[in-house]
Coordinates of C-alpha atoms in Angstrom, one line a residue:
M1 CA 15.4 80.3 73.4
T2 CA 16.4 77.7 70.8
R3 CA 19.5 78.0 68.6
F4 CA 20.8 75.8 65.9
T5 CA 23.1 76.1 62.9
V6 CA 22.4 75.0 59.4
P7 CA 25.7 74.1 57.6
G8 CA 26.3 75.0 54.0
R9 CA 25.3 77.9 51.8
P10 CA 21.9 79.3 52.6
V11 CA 19.2 79.3 50.0
P12 CA 16.8 82.2 49.7
A13 CA 13.0 81.6 49.2
A14 CA 12.1 81.1 45.5
R15 CA 8.9 82.0 43.8
M16 CA 7.0 78.9 42.8
T17 CA 4.0 78.1 40.7
R18 CA 2.3 74.7 41.0
R19 CA 4.1 73.5 37.9
G20 CA 7.3 75.5 38.6
K21 CA 8.3 73.5 41.7
F22 CA 8.8 70.5 39.4
V23 CA 10.8 72.2 36.6
S24 CA 12.6 75.1 38.2
K25 CA 16.1 74.3 39.5
Q26 CA 15.9 77.2 41.9
A27 CA 12.6 75.9 43.3
Q28 CA 14.1 72.4 43.7
R29 CA 17.1 73.8 45.6
Y30 CA 14.8 75.8 47.8
L31 CA 12.6 72.8 48.6
A32 CA 15.6 70.7 49.4
Y33 CA 17.0 73.4 51.7
K34 CA 13.6 73.7 53.5
E35 CA 13.8 70.0 54.1
K36 CA 17.4 70.2 55.4
V37 CA 16.5 73.0 57.8
G38 CA 13.6 71.0 59.1
W39 CA 15.7 67.9 59.7
I40 CA 18.4 69.9 61.5
A41 CA 15.7 71.6 63.7
R42 CA 14.3 68.1 64.6
Q43 CA 17.8 66.8 65.4
N44 CA 18.3 69.8 67.7
R45 CA 15.0 68.9 69.5
V46 CA 13.4 72.2 68.6
K47 CA 10.1 72.2 70.5
R48 CA 6.9 73.6 69.0
M49 CA 5.8 76.9 70.6
D50 CA 2.4 78.4 71.0
G51 CA 1.7 82.1 70.8
P52 CA 3.9 84.9 69.3
V53 CA 7.4 84.0 68.2
A54 CA 10.5 86.0 67.5
V55 CA 13.1 84.8 65.0
E56 CA 16.7 85.9 64.5
V57 CA 18.5 84.6 61.4
Y58 CA 22.2 85.2 60.7
V59 CA 23.2 84.3 57.2
Y60 CA 26.9 83.7 56.5
L61 CA 27.8 84.3 52.9
H62 CA 31.1 84.0 51.1
R63 CA 31.4 85.7 47.7
G64 CA 29.1 84.9 44.8
R65 CA 25.6 86.0 44.2
Q66 CA 23.7 87.1 47.3
G67 CA 19.9 87.0 47.7
D68 CA 17.7 89.5 49.5
A69 CA 17.8 89.3 53.3
D70 CA 14.0 89.0 53.5
N71 CA 14.1 85.9 51.2
Y72 CA 16.6 84.2 53.5
G73 CA 14.4 84.9 56.5
K74 CA 11.4 83.5 54.6
S75 CA 13.2 80.3 53.7
I76 CA 13.9 79.7 57.4
T77 CA 10.5 80.6 58.7
D78 CA 8.8 78.4 56.1
S79 CA 11.1 75.6 57.0
L80 CA 10.1 75.7 60.6
N81 CA 6.3 75.5 60.0
G82 CA 4.9 72.6 62.0
I83 CA 8.3 72.2 63.8
A84 CA 9.1 75.3 65.9
Y85 CA 5.6 76.7 65.7
H86 CA 2.2 75.7 64.2
D87 CA 2.4 78.3 61.4
D88 CA 4.7 81.1 60.5
V89 CA 1.8 83.5 61.1
Q90 CA 2.9 83.3 64.7
V91 CA 6.2 85.1 63.9
R92 CA 5.7 88.7 65.3
R93 CA 9.4 89.8 65.1
M94 CA 12.1 88.8 62.7
V95 CA 15.6 90.0 62.4
V96 CA 17.7 88.9 59.4
E97 CA 21.4 89.8 59.1
K98 CA 23.7 88.9 56.3
R99 CA 27.3 88.5 57.2
E100 CA 30.4 87.8 55.1

């Protein structure tokens, strides 16, 4: 089991088009967050796994607008592609819990 914490406000996955990732502020925030999660995973020496993977995500939110739980999970699993596993298609079980 590997655990790590990503400080700061979590960013839910954003819908993107080919052009949208260059002009949408939400898409830019999402891409920056994915990069941040990847760097933190590498700093915590997360090793790449083969075979089925289970992911548990705990999202800590404080006031403000809250995204859908599944979009928070997607942002984490997308961020860990090529780092914790070869591709997020390996994720067989995912638990996402929003906490305040």
